[in-house]
Short mmCIF file of C-alpha atoms in Angstrom, two decimals:
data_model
loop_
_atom_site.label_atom_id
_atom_site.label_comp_id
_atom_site.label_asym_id
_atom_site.label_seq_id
_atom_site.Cartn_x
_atom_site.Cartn_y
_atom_site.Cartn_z
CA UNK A 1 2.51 -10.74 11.10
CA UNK A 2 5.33 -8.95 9.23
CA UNK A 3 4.93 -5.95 6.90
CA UNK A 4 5.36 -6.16 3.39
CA UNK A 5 8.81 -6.03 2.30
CA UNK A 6 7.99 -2.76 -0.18
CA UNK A 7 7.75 0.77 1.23
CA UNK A 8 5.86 3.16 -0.95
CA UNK A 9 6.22 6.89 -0.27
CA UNK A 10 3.32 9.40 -2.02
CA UNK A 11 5.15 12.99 -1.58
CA UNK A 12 4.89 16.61 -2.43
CA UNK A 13 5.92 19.67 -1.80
CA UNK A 14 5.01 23.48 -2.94
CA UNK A 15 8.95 24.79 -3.14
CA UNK A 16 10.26 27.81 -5.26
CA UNK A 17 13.48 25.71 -7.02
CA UNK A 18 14.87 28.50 -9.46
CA UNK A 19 16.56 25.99 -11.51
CA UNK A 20 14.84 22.84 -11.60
CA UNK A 21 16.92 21.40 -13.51
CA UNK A 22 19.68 21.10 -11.98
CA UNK A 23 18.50 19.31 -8.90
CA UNK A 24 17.73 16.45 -11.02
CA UNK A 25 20.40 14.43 -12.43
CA UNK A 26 21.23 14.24 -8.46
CA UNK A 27 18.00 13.41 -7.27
CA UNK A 28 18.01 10.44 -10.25
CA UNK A 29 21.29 9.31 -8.96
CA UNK A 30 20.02 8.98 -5.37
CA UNK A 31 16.97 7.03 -6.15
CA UNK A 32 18.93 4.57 -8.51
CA UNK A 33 21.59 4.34 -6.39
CA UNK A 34 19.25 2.84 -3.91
CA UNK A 35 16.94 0.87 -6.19
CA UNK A 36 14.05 3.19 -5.54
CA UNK A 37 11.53 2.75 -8.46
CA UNK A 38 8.61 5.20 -9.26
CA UNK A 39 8.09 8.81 -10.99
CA UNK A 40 8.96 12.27 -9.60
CA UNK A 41 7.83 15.20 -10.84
CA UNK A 42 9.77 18.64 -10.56
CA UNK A 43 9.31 22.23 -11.50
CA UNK A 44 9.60 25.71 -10.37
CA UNK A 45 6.93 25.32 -8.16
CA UNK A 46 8.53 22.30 -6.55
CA UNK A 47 8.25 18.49 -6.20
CA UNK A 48 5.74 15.62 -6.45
CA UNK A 49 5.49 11.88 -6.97
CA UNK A 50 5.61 8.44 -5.92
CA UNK A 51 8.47 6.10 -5.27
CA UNK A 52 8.82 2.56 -4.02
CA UNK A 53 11.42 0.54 -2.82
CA UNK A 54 13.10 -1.05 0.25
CA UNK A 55 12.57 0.60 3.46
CA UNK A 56 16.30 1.83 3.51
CA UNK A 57 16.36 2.62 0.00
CA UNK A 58 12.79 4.88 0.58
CA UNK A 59 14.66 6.53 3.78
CA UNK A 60 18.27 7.18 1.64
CA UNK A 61 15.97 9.24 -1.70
CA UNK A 62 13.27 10.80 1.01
CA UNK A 63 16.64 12.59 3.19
CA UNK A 64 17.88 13.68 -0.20
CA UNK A 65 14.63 15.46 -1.05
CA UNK A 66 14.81 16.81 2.35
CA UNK A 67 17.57 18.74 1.36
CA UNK A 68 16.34 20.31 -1.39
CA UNK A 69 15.08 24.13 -0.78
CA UNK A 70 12.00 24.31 0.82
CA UNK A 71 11.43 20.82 1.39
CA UNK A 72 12.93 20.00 4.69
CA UNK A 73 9.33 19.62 6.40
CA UNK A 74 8.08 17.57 3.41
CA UNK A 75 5.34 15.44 4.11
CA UNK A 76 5.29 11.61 3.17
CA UNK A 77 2.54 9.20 2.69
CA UNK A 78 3.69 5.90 3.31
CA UNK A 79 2.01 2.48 2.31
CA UNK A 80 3.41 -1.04 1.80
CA UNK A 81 3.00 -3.74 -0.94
CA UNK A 82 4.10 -7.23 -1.55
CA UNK A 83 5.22 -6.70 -4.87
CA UNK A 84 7.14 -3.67 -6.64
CA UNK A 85 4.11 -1.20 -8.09
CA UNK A 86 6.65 0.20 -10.51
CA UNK A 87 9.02 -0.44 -13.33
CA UNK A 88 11.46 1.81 -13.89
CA UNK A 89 12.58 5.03 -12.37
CA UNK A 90 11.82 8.80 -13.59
CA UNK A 91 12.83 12.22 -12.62
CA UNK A 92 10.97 14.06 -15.12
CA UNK A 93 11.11 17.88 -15.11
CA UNK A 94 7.75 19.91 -15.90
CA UNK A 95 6.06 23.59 -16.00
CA UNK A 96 3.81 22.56 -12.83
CA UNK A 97 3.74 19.70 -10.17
CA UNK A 98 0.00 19.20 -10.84
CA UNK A 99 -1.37 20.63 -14.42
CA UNK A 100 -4.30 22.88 -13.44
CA UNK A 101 -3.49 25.37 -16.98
CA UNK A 102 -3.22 28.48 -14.24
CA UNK A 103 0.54 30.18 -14.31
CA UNK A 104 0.34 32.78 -11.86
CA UNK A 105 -1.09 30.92 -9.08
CA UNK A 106 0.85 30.61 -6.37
CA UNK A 107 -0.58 28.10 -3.64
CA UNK A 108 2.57 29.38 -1.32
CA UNK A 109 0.78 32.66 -0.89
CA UNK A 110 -2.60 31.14 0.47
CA UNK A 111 -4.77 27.71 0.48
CA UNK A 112 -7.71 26.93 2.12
CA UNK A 113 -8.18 25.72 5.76
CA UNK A 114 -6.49 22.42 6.65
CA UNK A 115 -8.98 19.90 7.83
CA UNK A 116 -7.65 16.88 9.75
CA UNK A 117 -9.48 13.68 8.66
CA UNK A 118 -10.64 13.07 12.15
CA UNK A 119 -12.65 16.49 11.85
CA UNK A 120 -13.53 15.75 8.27
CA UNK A 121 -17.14 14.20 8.91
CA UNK A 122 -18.25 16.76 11.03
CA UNK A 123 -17.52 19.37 8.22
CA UNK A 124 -18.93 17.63 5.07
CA UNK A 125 -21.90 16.49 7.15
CA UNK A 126 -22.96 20.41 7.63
CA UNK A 127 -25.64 20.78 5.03
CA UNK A 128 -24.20 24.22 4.59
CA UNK A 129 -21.21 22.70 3.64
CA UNK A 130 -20.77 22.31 -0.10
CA UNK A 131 -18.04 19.05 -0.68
CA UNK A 132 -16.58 19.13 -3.70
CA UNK A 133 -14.71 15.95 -5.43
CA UNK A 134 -11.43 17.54 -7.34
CA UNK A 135 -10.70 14.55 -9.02
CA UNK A 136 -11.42 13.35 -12.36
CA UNK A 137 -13.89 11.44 -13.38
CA UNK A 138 -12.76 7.73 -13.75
CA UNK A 139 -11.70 8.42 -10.48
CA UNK A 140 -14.54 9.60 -8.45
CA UNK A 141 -16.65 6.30 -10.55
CA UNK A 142 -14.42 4.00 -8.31
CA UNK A 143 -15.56 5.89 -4.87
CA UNK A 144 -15.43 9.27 -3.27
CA UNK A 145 -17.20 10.44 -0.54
CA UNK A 146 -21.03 10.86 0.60
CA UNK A 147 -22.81 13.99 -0.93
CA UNK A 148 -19.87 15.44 -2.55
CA UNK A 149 -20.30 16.82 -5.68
CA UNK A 150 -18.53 15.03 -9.00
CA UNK A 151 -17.43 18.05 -11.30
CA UNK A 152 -16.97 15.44 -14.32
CA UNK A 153 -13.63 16.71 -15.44
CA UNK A 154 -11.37 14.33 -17.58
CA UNK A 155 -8.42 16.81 -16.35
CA UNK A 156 -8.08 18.98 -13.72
CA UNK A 157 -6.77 21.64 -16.03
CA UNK A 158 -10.90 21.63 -16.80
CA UNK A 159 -11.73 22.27 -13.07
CA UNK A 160 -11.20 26.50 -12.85
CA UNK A 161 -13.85 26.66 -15.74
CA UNK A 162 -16.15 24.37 -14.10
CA UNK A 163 -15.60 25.91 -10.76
CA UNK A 164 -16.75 29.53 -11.88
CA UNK A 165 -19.47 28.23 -13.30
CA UNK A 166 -20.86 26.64 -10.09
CA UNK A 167 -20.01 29.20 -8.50
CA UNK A 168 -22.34 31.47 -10.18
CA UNK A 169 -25.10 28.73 -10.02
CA UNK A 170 -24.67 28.74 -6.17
CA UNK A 171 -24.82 33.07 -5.90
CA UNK A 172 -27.66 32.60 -8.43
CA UNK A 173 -29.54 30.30 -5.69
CA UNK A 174 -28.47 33.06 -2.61
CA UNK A 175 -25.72 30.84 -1.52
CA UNK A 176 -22.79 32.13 0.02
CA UNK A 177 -20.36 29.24 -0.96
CA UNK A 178 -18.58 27.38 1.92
CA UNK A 179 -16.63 25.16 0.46
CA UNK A 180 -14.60 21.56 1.59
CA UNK A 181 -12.43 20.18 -1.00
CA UNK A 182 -10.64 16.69 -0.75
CA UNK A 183 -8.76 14.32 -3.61
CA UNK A 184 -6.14 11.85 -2.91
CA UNK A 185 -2.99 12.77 -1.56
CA UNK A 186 -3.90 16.64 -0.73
CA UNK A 187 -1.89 18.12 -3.77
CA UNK A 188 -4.87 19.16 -6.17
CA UNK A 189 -6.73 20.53 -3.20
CA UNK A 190 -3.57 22.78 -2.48
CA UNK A 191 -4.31 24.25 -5.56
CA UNK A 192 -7.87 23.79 -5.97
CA UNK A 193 -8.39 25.92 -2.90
CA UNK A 194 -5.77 28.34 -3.32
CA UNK A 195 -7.83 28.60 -6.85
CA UNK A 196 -11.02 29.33 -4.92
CA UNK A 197 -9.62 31.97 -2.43
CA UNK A 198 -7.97 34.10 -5.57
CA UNK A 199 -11.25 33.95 -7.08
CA UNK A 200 -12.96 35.22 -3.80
CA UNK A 201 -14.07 32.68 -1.75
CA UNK A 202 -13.45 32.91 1.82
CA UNK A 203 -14.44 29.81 2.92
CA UNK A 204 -12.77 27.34 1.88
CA UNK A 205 -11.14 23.87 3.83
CA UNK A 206 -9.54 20.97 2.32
CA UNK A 207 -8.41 17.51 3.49
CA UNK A 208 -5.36 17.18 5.14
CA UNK A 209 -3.43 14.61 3.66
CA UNK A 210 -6.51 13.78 1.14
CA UNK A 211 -7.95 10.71 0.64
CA UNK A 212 -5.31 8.38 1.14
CA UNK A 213 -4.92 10.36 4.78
CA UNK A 214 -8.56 9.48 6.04
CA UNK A 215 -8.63 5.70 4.89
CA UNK A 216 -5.66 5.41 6.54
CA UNK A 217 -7.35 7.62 10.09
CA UNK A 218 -10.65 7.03 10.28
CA UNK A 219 -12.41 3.28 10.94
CA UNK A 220 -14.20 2.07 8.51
CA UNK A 221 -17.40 1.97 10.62
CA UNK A 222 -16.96 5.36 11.40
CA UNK A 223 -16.20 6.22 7.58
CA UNK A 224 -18.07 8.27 5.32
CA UNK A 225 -15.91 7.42 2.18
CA UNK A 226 -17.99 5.08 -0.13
CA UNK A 227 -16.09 2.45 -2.38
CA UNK A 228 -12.38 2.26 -3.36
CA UNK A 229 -9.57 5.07 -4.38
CA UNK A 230 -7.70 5.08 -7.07
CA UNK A 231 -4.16 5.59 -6.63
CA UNK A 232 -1.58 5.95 -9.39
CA UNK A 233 0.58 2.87 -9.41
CA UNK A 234 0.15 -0.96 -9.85
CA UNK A 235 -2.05 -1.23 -7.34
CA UNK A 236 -4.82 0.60 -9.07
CA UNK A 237 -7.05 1.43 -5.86
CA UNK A 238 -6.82 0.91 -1.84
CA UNK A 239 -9.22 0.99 0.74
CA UNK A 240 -10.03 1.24 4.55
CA UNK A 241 -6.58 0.66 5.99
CA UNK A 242 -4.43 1.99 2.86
CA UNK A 243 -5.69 -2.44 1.84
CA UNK A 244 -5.07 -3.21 -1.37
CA UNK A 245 -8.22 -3.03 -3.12
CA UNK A 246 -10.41 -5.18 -6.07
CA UNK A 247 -9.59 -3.21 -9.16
CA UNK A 248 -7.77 -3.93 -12.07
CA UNK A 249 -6.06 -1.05 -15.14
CA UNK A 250 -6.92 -1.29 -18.60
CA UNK A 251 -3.87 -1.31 -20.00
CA UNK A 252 -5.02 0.88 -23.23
CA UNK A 253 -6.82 3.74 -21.29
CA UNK A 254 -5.48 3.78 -18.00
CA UNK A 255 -8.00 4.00 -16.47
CA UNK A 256 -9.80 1.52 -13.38
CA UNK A 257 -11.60 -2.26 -13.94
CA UNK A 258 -14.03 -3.60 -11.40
CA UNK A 259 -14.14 -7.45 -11.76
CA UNK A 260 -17.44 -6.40 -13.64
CA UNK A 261 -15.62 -4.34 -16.33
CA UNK A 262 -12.66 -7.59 -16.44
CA UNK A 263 -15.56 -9.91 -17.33
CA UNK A 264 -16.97 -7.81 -20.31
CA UNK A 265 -16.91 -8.79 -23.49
CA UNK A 266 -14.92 -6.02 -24.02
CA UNK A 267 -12.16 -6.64 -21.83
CA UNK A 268 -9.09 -7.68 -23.20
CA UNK A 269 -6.53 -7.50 -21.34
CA UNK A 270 -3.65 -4.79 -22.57
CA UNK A 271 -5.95 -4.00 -26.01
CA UNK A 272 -9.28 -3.00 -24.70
CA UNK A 273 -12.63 -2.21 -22.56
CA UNK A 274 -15.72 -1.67 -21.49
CA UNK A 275 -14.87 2.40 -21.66
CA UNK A 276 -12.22 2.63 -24.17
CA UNK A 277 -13.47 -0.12 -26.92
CA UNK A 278 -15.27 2.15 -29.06
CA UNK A 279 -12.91 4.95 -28.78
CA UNK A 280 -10.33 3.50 -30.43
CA UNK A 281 -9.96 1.53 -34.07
CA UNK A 282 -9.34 -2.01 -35.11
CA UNK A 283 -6.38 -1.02 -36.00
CA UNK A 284 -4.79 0.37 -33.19
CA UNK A 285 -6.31 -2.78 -31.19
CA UNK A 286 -4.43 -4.87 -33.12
CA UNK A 287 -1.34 -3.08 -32.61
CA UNK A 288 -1.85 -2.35 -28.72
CA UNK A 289 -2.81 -6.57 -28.87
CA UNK A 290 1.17 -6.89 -30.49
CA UNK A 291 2.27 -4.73 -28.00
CA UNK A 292 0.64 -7.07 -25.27
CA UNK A 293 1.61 -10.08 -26.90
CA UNK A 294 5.02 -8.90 -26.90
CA UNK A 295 5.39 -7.20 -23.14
CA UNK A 296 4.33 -11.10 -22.11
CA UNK A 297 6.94 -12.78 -23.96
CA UNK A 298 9.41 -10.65 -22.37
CA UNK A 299 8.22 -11.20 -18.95
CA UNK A 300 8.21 -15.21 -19.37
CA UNK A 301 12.15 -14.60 -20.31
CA UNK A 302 12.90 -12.44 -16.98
CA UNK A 303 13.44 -8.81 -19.15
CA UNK A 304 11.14 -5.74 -19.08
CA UNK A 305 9.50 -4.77 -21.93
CA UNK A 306 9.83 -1.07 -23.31
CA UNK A 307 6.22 -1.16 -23.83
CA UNK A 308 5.47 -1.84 -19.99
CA UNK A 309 7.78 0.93 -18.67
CA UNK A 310 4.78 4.04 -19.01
CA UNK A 311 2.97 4.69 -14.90
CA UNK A 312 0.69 6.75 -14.54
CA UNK A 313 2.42 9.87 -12.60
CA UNK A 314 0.90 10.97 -10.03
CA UNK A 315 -1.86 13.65 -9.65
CA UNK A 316 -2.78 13.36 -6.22
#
């Protein structure tokens, strides 16, 4: 059986680039020039994103990034998809990789203990072991992992606040904290548990490769990862074996549909659902159902719509 024709790549990369900015006319260049699709993220701290594209095309962009400082050991996720899972390309220049609201931390100078996702069950199985979800919150509804603990953050620029304060509740209880962090490509735990160790905690171990890492390692009979992930492209969510998995995007929120959600009342698809109905006004339905209505008419002529361009970047 042959692969799917599109190779996705998930990367990152904790660099020091002194001038961001100039690496990225050239890095926009080399994934255009190859027809590699997708968002890239870069900033002093260095590089993150997610590109698609033909398997050339994904090798031509990934040596390029190679070259950049710091980045010739760069790690790459890889997964595969019938169909392109983005629309347009962007090289986008920002303060941080991953928004966590914390300047001066430097996950270069110290993270917590890799964890290879073979290992992984044996460690978050420990009932000493306190497993901590750094995701948000529409993510972790979708799946996560058995026992681990859902901080209910709608960014992760909430997590160092609620991190302190579990922390305390845990010394309160006469817990020494030893703590096993995951999300979904590795890049929040790099600084989720460098976060942890400035703050004091020794023990601290993170998932290798995240997520996306184990589903891809570990058999699903094996597996103690319970429902879908989200991922941030077109495919919304994978499963055991990187598989494409059941959910949809609301189109208004962003955030993940089960088929229950795309059956509401609710639903409508590019306006509205279940989650987001009430937060927003009749008036800005109507406009988002324009926008729809207008994003399909362009399809049905072959021509992308300006309105369809926006992914989700990613936040692995």
């Amino acid at each position: 059986m042959s692969k799917p024709p599109i190779r996705i790549a998930a990367l990152y990369q904790f660099a020091r680039f002194e001038d961001p900015s100039a690496l990225r006319a050239p890095l926009l260049a080399a994934c255009e020039s190859n027809a590699v699709r997708g968002t890239l993220l870069l900033a002093k701290e260095g590089i993150n994103g997610t590109i698609a594209g033909s398997g050339e095309g994904i090798a031509a962009v990934i040596a390029h990034i190679r070259m950049l400082p710091g980045c010739g050991a760069i790690e790459v996720k890889e997964s595969r998809a019938a169909t392109m899972p983005f629309n347009r390309t962007k090289v986008r220049l920002k303060k941080e990789i991953v928004t966590m609201g914390q300047p001066d931390l430097d996950p270069l100078a110290g993270v917590g203990t890799y964890v290879a996702p073979e290992d992984w069950n044996a460690l978050i199985s420990d009932p000493e072991t306190i497993v901590i979800d750094t995701r948000n919150d529409y993510e972790v509804q979708i799946g996560t992992f058995a026992g681990a603990i859902d901080p209910q953050t709608t960014s992760f620029g909430e997590f160092p606040e609620w991190f302190r304060a579990k922390r305390a509740e845990l010394e309160a209880e006469g817990r020494k904290p030893r703590i096993a962090m995951f999300c979904t490509g590795g890049i929040r735990c790099e600084k989720s548990t460098a976060f942890a160790r400035a703050e004091g905690v020794d023990e601290v171990y993170h998932l290798k490769g995240g997520i996306l890492n184990y589903l891809e390692h570990v058999p699903e009979q094996d597996s103690l990862w319970r429902g879908e992930c989200f991922v941030f492209d077109e495919r919304v969510s994978v499963g055991h074996g990187l598989a494409a998995g059941t959910h949809g995007l609301c189109r208004a929120c962003r955030r993940p549909l089960s088929e229950a959600d795309m059956a509401h009342a609710h639903f409508s698809e590019g306006v509205s659902c279940p989650r987001c109905h009430d937060e927003r006004s009749d008036e800005q339905r109507a406009r988002y159902a324009e926008r729809n209505r207008q994003a399909r008419l362009a399809r049905e002529r072959g021509e992308e719509h300006i309105g369809r361009r926006g992914e989700a970047g990613r936040d692995g």
